JSON list of C-alpha atoms in Angstrom, two decimals:
[
{"chain": "A", "resi": 248, "resn": "UNK", "atom": "CA", "xyz": [-22.56, -226.39, 32.17]},
{"chain": "A", "resi": 249, "resn": "UNK", "atom": "CA", "xyz": [-21.06, -229.41, 34.02]},
{"chain": "A", "resi": 250, "resn": "UNK", "atom": "CA", "xyz": [-19.06, -228.64, 37.55]},
{"chain": "A", "resi": 251, "resn": "UNK", "atom": "CA", "xyz": [-15.63, -229.08, 35.61]},
{"chain": "A", "resi": 252, "resn": "UNK", "atom": "CA", "xyz": [-16.65, -227.02, 32.53]},
{"chain": "A", "resi": 253, "resn": "UNK", "atom": "CA", "xyz": [-17.63, -224.28, 34.98]},
{"chain": "A", "resi": 254, "resn": "UNK", "atom": "CA", "xyz": [-14.68, -224.30, 36.87]},
{"chain": "A", "resi": 255, "resn": "UNK", "atom": "CA", "xyz": [-12.36, -224.58, 33.41]},
{"chain": "A", "resi": 256, "resn": "UNK", "atom": "CA", "xyz": [-14.45, -221.28, 32.43]},
{"chain": "A", "resi": 257, "resn": "UNK", "atom": "CA", "xyz": [-13.70, -219.54, 35.68]},
{"chain": "A", "resi": 258, "resn": "UNK", "atom": "CA", "xyz": [-9.82, -220.29, 35.42]},
{"chain": "A", "resi": 259, "resn": "UNK", "atom": "CA", "xyz": [-9.76, -218.95, 31.95]},
{"chain": "A", "resi": 260, "resn": "UNK", "atom": "CA", "xyz": [-11.58, -215.76, 33.10]},
{"chain": "A", "resi": 261, "resn": "UNK", "atom": "CA", "xyz": [-9.15, -215.43, 35.48]},
{"chain": "A", "resi": 262, "resn": "UNK", "atom": "CA", "xyz": [-6.16, -216.27, 33.59]},
{"chain": "A", "resi": 263, "resn": "UNK", "atom": "CA", "xyz": [-7.31, -213.56, 30.82]},
{"chain": "A", "resi": 264, "resn": "UNK", "atom": "CA", "xyz": [-7.89, -211.07, 33.57]},
{"chain": "A", "resi": 265, "resn": "UNK", "atom": "CA", "xyz": [-4.40, -211.42, 34.87]},
{"chain": "A", "resi": 266, "resn": "UNK", "atom": "CA", "xyz": [-3.12, -211.11, 31.18]},
{"chain": "A", "resi": 267, "resn": "UNK", "atom": "CA", "xyz": [-5.00, -207.92, 30.77]},
{"chain": "A", "resi": 268, "resn": "UNK", "atom": "CA", "xyz": [-3.89, -206.25, 33.78]},
{"chain": "A", "resi": 269, "resn": "UNK", "atom": "CA", "xyz": [-0.41, -207.00, 32.91]},
{"chain": "A", "resi": 270, "resn": "UNK", "atom": "CA", "xyz": [-0.74, -205.66, 29.57]},
{"chain": "A", "resi": 271, "resn": "UNK", "atom": "CA", "xyz": [-2.67, -202.35, 31.03]},
{"chain": "A", "resi": 272, "resn": "UNK", "atom": "CA", "xyz": [0.31, -201.64, 33.29]},
{"chain": "A", "resi": 273, "resn": "UNK", "atom": "CA", "xyz": [2.69, -202.65, 30.57]},
{"chain": "A", "resi": 274, "resn": "UNK", "atom": "CA", "xyz": [1.53, -200.39, 28.20]},
{"chain": "A", "resi": 275, "resn": "UNK", "atom": "CA", "xyz": [1.18, -197.54, 30.59]},
{"chain": "A", "resi": 276, "resn": "UNK", "atom": "CA", "xyz": [4.83, -197.90, 31.98]},
{"chain": "A", "resi": 277, "resn": "UNK", "atom": "CA", "xyz": [6.17, -198.25, 28.44]},
{"chain": "A", "resi": 278, "resn": "UNK", "atom": "CA", "xyz": [5.11, -195.62, 26.11]},
{"chain": "A", "resi": 279, "resn": "UNK", "atom": "CA", "xyz": [4.75, -196.60, 22.40]},
{"chain": "A", "resi": 280, "resn": "UNK", "atom": "CA", "xyz": [4.42, -200.35, 23.09]},
{"chain": "A", "resi": 281, "resn": "UNK", "atom": "CA", "xyz": [0.96, -200.53, 22.65]},
{"chain": "A", "resi": 282, "resn": "UNK", "atom": "CA", "xyz": [1.41, -199.13, 19.04]},
{"chain": "A", "resi": 283, "resn": "UNK", "atom": "CA", "xyz": [4.06, -201.92, 18.59]},
{"chain": "A", "resi": 284, "resn": "UNK", "atom": "CA", "xyz": [1.70, -204.86, 19.69]},
{"chain": "A", "resi": 285, "resn": "UNK", "atom": "CA", "xyz": [-1.13, -203.48, 17.49]},
{"chain": "A", "resi": 286, "resn": "UNK", "atom": "CA", "xyz": [1.25, -202.97, 14.40]},
{"chain": "A", "resi": 287, "resn": "UNK", "atom": "CA", "xyz": [2.27, -206.57, 14.83]},
{"chain": "A", "resi": 288, "resn": "UNK", "atom": "CA", "xyz": [-1.51, -207.66, 14.82]},
{"chain": "A", "resi": 289, "resn": "UNK", "atom": "CA", "xyz": [-3.19, -210.23, 16.79]},
{"chain": "A", "resi": 290, "resn": "UNK", "atom": "CA", "xyz": [-6.14, -212.70, 16.10]},
{"chain": "A", "resi": 291, "resn": "UNK", "atom": "CA", "xyz": [-9.17, -210.41, 15.12]},
{"chain": "A", "resi": 292, "resn": "UNK", "atom": "CA", "xyz": [-11.45, -212.76, 17.14]},
{"chain": "A", "resi": 293, "resn": "UNK", "atom": "CA", "xyz": [-9.30, -211.29, 20.24]},
{"chain": "A", "resi": 294, "resn": "UNK", "atom": "CA", "xyz": [-9.34, -207.62, 19.77]},
{"chain": "A", "resi": 295, "resn": "UNK", "atom": "CA", "xyz": [-12.90, -207.15, 21.72]},
{"chain": "A", "resi": 296, "resn": "UNK", "atom": "CA", "xyz": [-11.55, -208.95, 24.74]},
{"chain": "A", "resi": 297, "resn": "UNK", "atom": "CA", "xyz": [-8.18, -206.98, 24.59]},
{"chain": "A", "resi": 298, "resn": "UNK", "atom": "CA", "xyz": [-10.25, -203.69, 24.24]},
{"chain": "A", "resi": 299, "resn": "UNK", "atom": "CA", "xyz": [-12.49, -204.33, 26.82]},
{"chain": "A", "resi": 300, "resn": "UNK", "atom": "CA", "xyz": [-9.97, -205.61, 29.36]},
{"chain": "A", "resi": 301, "resn": "UNK", "atom": "CA", "xyz": [-7.05, -203.13, 28.53]},
{"chain": "A", "resi": 302, "resn": "UNK", "atom": "CA", "xyz": [-8.29, -199.87, 29.17]},
{"chain": "A", "resi": 303, "resn": "UNK", "atom": "CA", "xyz": [-4.81, -198.24, 28.30]},
{"chain": "A", "resi": 304, "resn": "UNK", "atom": "CA", "xyz": [-5.20, -199.29, 24.73]},
{"chain": "A", "resi": 305, "resn": "UNK", "atom": "CA", "xyz": [-7.76, -196.55, 24.43]},
{"chain": "A", "resi": 306, "resn": "UNK", "atom": "CA", "xyz": [-4.84, -194.84, 22.75]},
{"chain": "A", "resi": 307, "resn": "UNK", "atom": "CA", "xyz": [-4.89, -196.96, 19.68]},
{"chain": "A", "resi": 308, "resn": "UNK", "atom": "CA", "xyz": [-7.47, -194.59, 17.98]},
{"chain": "A", "resi": 309, "resn": "UNK", "atom": "CA", "xyz": [-4.43, -192.12, 17.68]},
{"chain": "A", "resi": 310, "resn": "UNK", "atom": "CA", "xyz": [-2.31, -194.49, 15.46]},
{"chain": "A", "resi": 311, "resn": "UNK", "atom": "CA", "xyz": [-4.81, -197.19, 13.94]},
{"chain": "A", "resi": 312, "resn": "UNK", "atom": "CA", "xyz": [-5.83, -194.97, 11.19]},
{"chain": "A", "resi": 313, "resn": "UNK", "atom": "CA", "xyz": [-2.12, -195.08, 9.99]},
{"chain": "A", "resi": 314, "resn": "UNK", "atom": "CA", "xyz": [-2.32, -198.58, 9.58]},
{"chain": "A", "resi": 315, "resn": "UNK", "atom": "CA", "xyz": [-4.74, -198.23, 6.62]},
{"chain": "A", "resi": 316, "resn": "UNK", "atom": "CA", "xyz": [-1.76, -196.83, 4.65]},
{"chain": "A", "resi": 317, "resn": "UNK", "atom": "CA", "xyz": [-0.07, -200.25, 4.75]},
{"chain": "A", "resi": 318, "resn": "UNK", "atom": "CA", "xyz": [-0.31, -202.63, 1.88]},
{"chain": "A", "resi": 319, "resn": "UNK", "atom": "CA", "xyz": [-1.27, -205.42, 3.85]},
{"chain": "A", "resi": 320, "resn": "UNK", "atom": "CA", "xyz": [-4.85, -206.42, 4.17]},
{"chain": "A", "resi": 321, "resn": "UNK", "atom": "CA", "xyz": [-4.16, -208.29, 7.36]},
{"chain": "A", "resi": 322, "resn": "UNK", "atom": "CA", "xyz": [-3.09, -204.87, 8.83]},
{"chain": "A", "resi": 323, "resn": "UNK", "atom": "CA", "xyz": [-5.85, -203.03, 7.16]},
{"chain": "A", "resi": 324, "resn": "UNK", "atom": "CA", "xyz": [-8.49, -205.53, 8.61]},
{"chain": "A", "resi": 325, "resn": "UNK", "atom": "CA", "xyz": [-6.90, -205.22, 11.94]},
{"chain": "A", "resi": 326, "resn": "UNK", "atom": "CA", "xyz": [-7.27, -201.56, 12.17]},
{"chain": "A", "resi": 327, "resn": "UNK", "atom": "CA", "xyz": [-10.88, -201.38, 10.96]},
{"chain": "A", "resi": 328, "resn": "UNK", "atom": "CA", "xyz": [-11.95, -204.18, 13.33]},
{"chain": "A", "resi": 329, "resn": "UNK", "atom": "CA", "xyz": [-9.74, -202.58, 16.21]},
{"chain": "A", "resi": 330, "resn": "UNK", "atom": "CA", "xyz": [-11.44, -199.10, 15.72]},
{"chain": "A", "resi": 331, "resn": "UNK", "atom": "CA", "xyz": [-15.15, -200.63, 15.60]},
{"chain": "A", "resi": 332, "resn": "UNK", "atom": "CA", "xyz": [-14.53, -202.20, 19.13]},
{"chain": "A", "resi": 333, "resn": "UNK", "atom": "CA", "xyz": [-12.77, -198.78, 20.52]},
{"chain": "A", "resi": 334, "resn": "UNK", "atom": "CA", "xyz": [-15.93, -197.21, 19.26]},
{"chain": "A", "resi": 335, "resn": "UNK", "atom": "CA", "xyz": [-18.32, -199.29, 21.24]},
{"chain": "A", "resi": 336, "resn": "UNK", "atom": "CA", "xyz": [-15.67, -199.49, 24.41]},
{"chain": "A", "resi": 337, "resn": "UNK", "atom": "CA", "xyz": [-14.97, -195.66, 24.05]},
{"chain": "A", "resi": 338, "resn": "UNK", "atom": "CA", "xyz": [-17.74, -193.65, 21.92]},
{"chain": "A", "resi": 339, "resn": "UNK", "atom": "CA", "xyz": [-15.89, -190.30, 22.33]},
{"chain": "A", "resi": 340, "resn": "UNK", "atom": "CA", "xyz": [-15.04, -187.47, 20.09]},
{"chain": "A", "resi": 341, "resn": "UNK", "atom": "CA", "xyz": [-11.41, -188.94, 19.47]},
{"chain": "A", "resi": 342, "resn": "UNK", "atom": "CA", "xyz": [-12.50, -192.09, 18.63]},
{"chain": "A", "resi": 343, "resn": "UNK", "atom": "CA", "xyz": [-15.64, -190.74, 16.18]},
{"chain": "A", "resi": 344, "resn": "UNK", "atom": "CA", "xyz": [-12.77, -188.70, 14.41]},
{"chain": "A", "resi": 345, "resn": "UNK", "atom": "CA", "xyz": [-10.83, -191.58, 14.04]},
{"chain": "A", "resi": 346, "resn": "UNK", "atom": "CA", "xyz": [-13.62, -193.84, 12.61]},
{"chain": "A", "resi": 347, "resn": "UNK", "atom": "CA", "xyz": [-14.55, -190.90, 10.26]},
{"chain": "A", "resi": 348, "resn": "UNK", "atom": "CA", "xyz": [-10.84, -190.82, 9.02]},
{"chain": "A", "resi": 349, "resn": "UNK", "atom": "CA", "xyz": [-11.18, -194.14, 8.36]},
{"chain": "A", "resi": 350, "resn": "UNK", "atom": "CA", "xyz": [-14.27, -194.12, 6.46]},
{"chain": "A", "resi": 351, "resn": "UNK", "atom": "CA", "xyz": [-13.29, -191.23, 4.42]},
{"chain": "A", "resi": 352, "resn": "UNK", "atom": "CA", "xyz": [-9.88, -192.98, 3.54]},
{"chain": "A", "resi": 353, "resn": "UNK", "atom": "CA", "xyz": [-11.98, -195.97, 2.43]},
{"chain": "A", "resi": 354, "resn": "UNK", "atom": "CA", "xyz": [-14.43, -193.83, 0.16]},
{"chain": "A", "resi": 355, "resn": "UNK", "atom": "CA", "xyz": [-11.55, -192.14, -1.55]},
{"chain": "A", "resi": 356, "resn": "UNK", "atom": "CA", "xyz": [-9.85, -195.41, -2.26]},
{"chain": "A", "resi": 357, "resn": "UNK", "atom": "CA", "xyz": [-13.10, -196.91, -3.86]},
{"chain": "A", "resi": 358, "resn": "UNK", "atom": "CA", "xyz": [-11.73, -197.99, -6.96]},
{"chain": "A", "resi": 359, "resn": "UNK", "atom": "CA", "xyz": [-8.58, -199.21, -5.37]},
{"chain": "A", "resi": 360, "resn": "UNK", "atom": "CA", "xyz": [-10.06, -200.64, -2.40]},
{"chain": "A", "resi": 361, "resn": "UNK", "atom": "CA", "xyz": [-9.72, -204.59, -1.89]},
{"chain": "A", "resi": 362, "resn": "UNK", "atom": "CA", "xyz": [-13.38, -206.09, -2.33]},
{"chain": "A", "resi": 363, "resn": "UNK", "atom": "CA", "xyz": [-12.03, -208.45, 0.27]},
{"chain": "A", "resi": 364, "resn": "UNK", "atom": "CA", "xyz": [-11.37, -205.62, 2.93]},
{"chain": "A", "resi": 365, "resn": "UNK", "atom": "CA", "xyz": [-15.18, -204.18, 2.36]},
{"chain": "A", "resi": 366, "resn": "UNK", "atom": "CA", "xyz": [-16.72, -207.72, 2.77]},
{"chain": "A", "resi": 367, "resn": "UNK", "atom": "CA", "xyz": [-14.49, -208.81, 5.57]},
{"chain": "A", "resi": 368, "resn": "UNK", "atom": "CA", "xyz": [-15.00, -205.40, 7.11]},
{"chain": "A", "resi": 369, "resn": "UNK", "atom": "CA", "xyz": [-18.82, -205.49, 7.32]},
{"chain": "A", "resi": 370, "resn": "UNK", "atom": "CA", "xyz": [-19.25, -206.57, 10.85]},
{"chain": "A", "resi": 371, "resn": "UNK", "atom": "CA", "xyz": [-16.61, -203.66, 11.86]},
{"chain": "A", "resi": 372, "resn": "UNK", "atom": "CA", "xyz": [-18.44, -201.42, 9.72]},
{"chain": "A", "resi": 373, "resn": "UNK", "atom": "CA", "xyz": [-22.10, -202.09, 11.31]},
{"chain": "A", "resi": 374, "resn": "UNK", "atom": "CA", "xyz": [-20.59, -202.09, 14.72]},
{"chain": "A", "resi": 375, "resn": "UNK", "atom": "CA", "xyz": [-19.06, -198.43, 14.02]},
{"chain": "A", "resi": 376, "resn": "UNK", "atom": "CA", "xyz": [-22.53, -197.58, 12.52]},
{"chain": "A", "resi": 377, "resn": "UNK", "atom": "CA", "xyz": [-24.31, -198.42, 16.08]},
{"chain": "A", "resi": 378, "resn": "UNK", "atom": "CA", "xyz": [-21.71, -196.54, 18.19]},
{"chain": "A", "resi": 379, "resn": "UNK", "atom": "CA", "xyz": [-21.86, -193.61, 15.85]},
{"chain": "A", "resi": 380, "resn": "UNK", "atom": "CA", "xyz": [-25.13, -192.84, 14.28]},
{"chain": "A", "resi": 381, "resn": "UNK", "atom": "CA", "xyz": [-23.65, -189.96, 12.38]},
{"chain": "A", "resi": 382, "resn": "UNK", "atom": "CA", "xyz": [-21.23, -192.13, 10.60]},
{"chain": "A", "resi": 383, "resn": "UNK", "atom": "CA", "xyz": [-24.03, -193.96, 9.01]},
{"chain": "A", "resi": 384, "resn": "UNK", "atom": "CA", "xyz": [-24.31, -191.67, 6.06]},
{"chain": "A", "resi": 385, "resn": "UNK", "atom": "CA", "xyz": [-20.65, -192.11, 4.87]},
{"chain": "A", "resi": 386, "resn": "UNK", "atom": "CA", "xyz": [-20.87, -196.11, 5.86]},
{"chain": "A", "resi": 387, "resn": "UNK", "atom": "CA", "xyz": [-23.88, -196.30, 3.68]},
{"chain": "A", "resi": 388, "resn": "UNK", "atom": "CA", "xyz": [-22.01, -194.23, 0.62]},
{"chain": "A", "resi": 389, "resn": "UNK", "atom": "CA", "xyz": [-19.12, -196.75, 1.09]},
{"chain": "A", "resi": 390, "resn": "UNK", "atom": "CA", "xyz": [-21.25, -199.55, 0.95]},
{"chain": "A", "resi": 391, "resn": "UNK", "atom": "CA", "xyz": [-23.12, -198.40, -2.18]},
{"chain": "A", "resi": 392, "resn": "UNK", "atom": "CA", "xyz": [-19.77, -197.75, -3.79]},
{"chain": "A", "resi": 393, "resn": "UNK", "atom": "CA", "xyz": [-18.49, -201.12, -3.12]},
{"chain": "A", "resi": 394, "resn": "UNK", "atom": "CA", "xyz": [-21.65, -202.88, -4.54]},
{"chain": "A", "resi": 395, "resn": "UNK", "atom": "CA", "xyz": [-21.25, -201.11, -7.60]},
{"chain": "A", "resi": 396, "resn": "UNK", "atom": "CA", "xyz": [-17.75, -202.47, -7.98]},
{"chain": "A", "resi": 397, "resn": "UNK", "atom": "CA", "xyz": [-18.66, -205.73, -7.00]},
{"chain": "A", "resi": 398, "resn": "UNK", "atom": "CA", "xyz": [-20.40, -206.02, -10.30]},
{"chain": "A", "resi": 399, "resn": "UNK", "atom": "CA", "xyz": [-17.20, -205.71, -12.02]},
{"chain": "A", "resi": 400, "resn": "UNK", "atom": "CA", "xyz": [-16.35, -209.29, -10.42]},
{"chain": "A", "resi": 401, "resn": "UNK", "atom": "CA", "xyz": [-17.86, -212.78, -10.59]},
{"chain": "A", "resi": 402, "resn": "UNK", "atom": "CA", "xyz": [-19.49, -213.87, -7.43]},
{"chain": "A", "resi": 403, "resn": "UNK", "atom": "CA", "xyz": [-17.64, -216.93, -7.65]},
{"chain": "A", "resi": 404, "resn": "UNK", "atom": "CA", "xyz": [-14.36, -215.79, -7.62]},
{"chain": "A", "resi": 405, "resn": "UNK", "atom": "CA", "xyz": [-14.96, -213.27, -4.82]},
{"chain": "A", "resi": 406, "resn": "UNK", "atom": "CA", "xyz": [-16.55, -216.03, -2.83]},
{"chain": "A", "resi": 407, "resn": "UNK", "atom": "CA", "xyz": [-13.52, -218.50, -3.20]},
{"chain": "A", "resi": 408, "resn": "UNK", "atom": "CA", "xyz": [-11.15, -215.74, -2.00]},
{"chain": "A", "resi": 409, "resn": "UNK", "atom": "CA", "xyz": [-13.10, -215.22, 0.95]},
{"chain": "A", "resi": 410, "resn": "UNK", "atom": "CA", "xyz": [-13.10, -218.97, 1.55]},
{"chain": "A", "resi": 411, "resn": "UNK", "atom": "CA", "xyz": [-9.15, -219.16, 1.45]},
{"chain": "A", "resi": 412, "resn": "UNK", "atom": "CA", "xyz": [-8.45, -215.94, 3.15]},
{"chain": "A", "resi": 413, "resn": "UNK", "atom": "CA", "xyz": [-7.50, -215.88, 6.81]},
{"chain": "A", "resi": 414, "resn": "UNK", "atom": "CA", "xyz": [-6.51, -213.31, 8.98]},
{"chain": "A", "resi": 415, "resn": "UNK", "atom": "CA", "xyz": [-6.83, -215.71, 11.98]},
{"chain": "A", "resi": 416, "resn": "UNK", "atom": "CA", "xyz": [-5.01, -218.83, 10.31]},
{"chain": "A", "resi": 417, "resn": "UNK", "atom": "CA", "xyz": [-8.25, -220.30, 9.70]},
{"chain": "A", "resi": 418, "resn": "UNK", "atom": "CA", "xyz": [-10.75, -220.11, 6.83]},
{"chain": "A", "resi": 419, "resn": "UNK", "atom": "CA", "xyz": [-13.59, -217.48, 6.68]},
{"chain": "A", "resi": 420, "resn": "UNK", "atom": "CA", "xyz": [-16.06, -220.25, 6.22]},
{"chain": "A", "resi": 421, "resn": "UNK", "atom": "CA", "xyz": [-18.83, -220.69, 3.65]},
{"chain": "A", "resi": 422, "resn": "UNK", "atom": "CA", "xyz": [-19.60, -217.04, 2.48]},
{"chain": "A", "resi": 423, "resn": "UNK", "atom": "CA", "xyz": [-22.83, -216.18, 0.83]},
{"chain": "A", "resi": 424, "resn": "UNK", "atom": "CA", "xyz": [-23.10, -214.23, -2.21]},
{"chain": "A", "resi": 425, "resn": "UNK", "atom": "CA", "xyz": [-21.33, -210.98, -1.95]},
{"chain": "A", "resi": 426, "resn": "UNK", "atom": "CA", "xyz": [-23.93, -208.71, -2.90]},
{"chain": "A", "resi": 427, "resn": "UNK", "atom": "CA", "xyz": [-26.21, -210.61, -0.25]},
{"chain": "A", "resi": 428, "resn": "UNK", "atom": "CA", "xyz": [-23.56, -209.83, 2.45]},
{"chain": "A", "resi": 429, "resn": "UNK", "atom": "CA", "xyz": [-23.64, -206.17, 1.68]},
{"chain": "A", "resi": 430, "resn": "UNK", "atom": "CA", "xyz": [-27.50, -206.14, 1.49]},
{"chain": "A", "resi": 431, "resn": "UNK", "atom": "CA", "xyz": [-27.31, -207.98, 4.93]},
{"chain": "A", "resi": 432, "resn": "UNK", "atom": "CA", "xyz": [-25.29, -205.17, 6.31]},
{"chain": "A", "resi": 433, "resn": "UNK", "atom": "CA", "xyz": [-27.52, -202.72, 4.95]},
{"chain": "A", "resi": 434, "resn": "UNK", "atom": "CA", "xyz": [-30.55, -204.44, 6.71]},
{"chain": "A", "resi": 435, "resn": "UNK", "atom": "CA", "xyz": [-28.69, -204.44, 10.00]},
{"chain": "A", "resi": 436, "resn": "UNK", "atom": "CA", "xyz": [-27.93, -200.59, 9.98]},
{"chain": "A", "resi": 437, "resn": "UNK", "atom": "CA", "xyz": [-31.40, -199.97, 9.01]},
{"chain": "A", "resi": 438, "resn": "UNK", "atom": "CA", "xyz": [-32.99, -201.96, 11.76]},
{"chain": "A", "resi": 439, "resn": "UNK", "atom": "CA", "xyz": [-30.72, -200.46, 14.45]},
{"chain": "A", "resi": 440, "resn": "UNK", "atom": "CA", "xyz": [-31.87, -196.95, 13.14]},
{"chain": "A", "resi": 441, "resn": "UNK", "atom": "CA", "xyz": [-35.26, -197.93, 13.28]},
{"chain": "A", "resi": 442, "resn": "UNK", "atom": "CA", "xyz": [-34.95, -199.47, 16.98]},
{"chain": "A", "resi": 443, "resn": "UNK", "atom": "CA", "xyz": [-33.56, -196.02, 17.85]},
{"chain": "A", "resi": 444, "resn": "UNK", "atom": "CA", "xyz": [-36.42, -193.94, 16.49]},
{"chain": "A", "resi": 445, "resn": "UNK", "atom": "CA", "xyz": [-39.16, -196.15, 18.36]},
{"chain": "A", "resi": 446, "resn": "UNK", "atom": "CA", "xyz": [-36.85, -195.78, 21.56]},
{"chain": "A", "resi": 447, "resn": "UNK", "atom": "CA", "xyz": [-36.62, -191.97, 21.28]}
]
């Protein structure tokens, strides 16, 4: 990168660090505000940076599953994405339990669960499977159930919903075939399992 680009990147990094440090201290000194901030939600693309940069946000695993009870698809997607990054950053028993609760909720809601929820949560589910291999089984069960549900809908109508839906204020992009999207998630999970087996 050019010198000016490198300087801009460095300034952006420093600014982010300042914001994260402020939020960390703010959450520690103001009990309950981390929950308020998360319930308001913010861009999914920002969650990873916030989780990595604000250690005090680890408490979010205590209330993130409650967001799944909300009718808002945006809040539900936010909760799953948040949990997935918490799983990677804090692969501890408390996070494992929260992720398992989320999966049991999703499995129990198979017939009512939004198809969009599943398709837009695929990256998060793959992330959780890597952080917690014991959860591969319920994740696989969820995806198998949802793939069966997809057969009730036309691929075209689902793809159109994916194109127009936005939790970040911008289109999702040009999604592939919904069935193929789930198959790709299966492939990523399987590949990770094989890599782990070879490394053990």
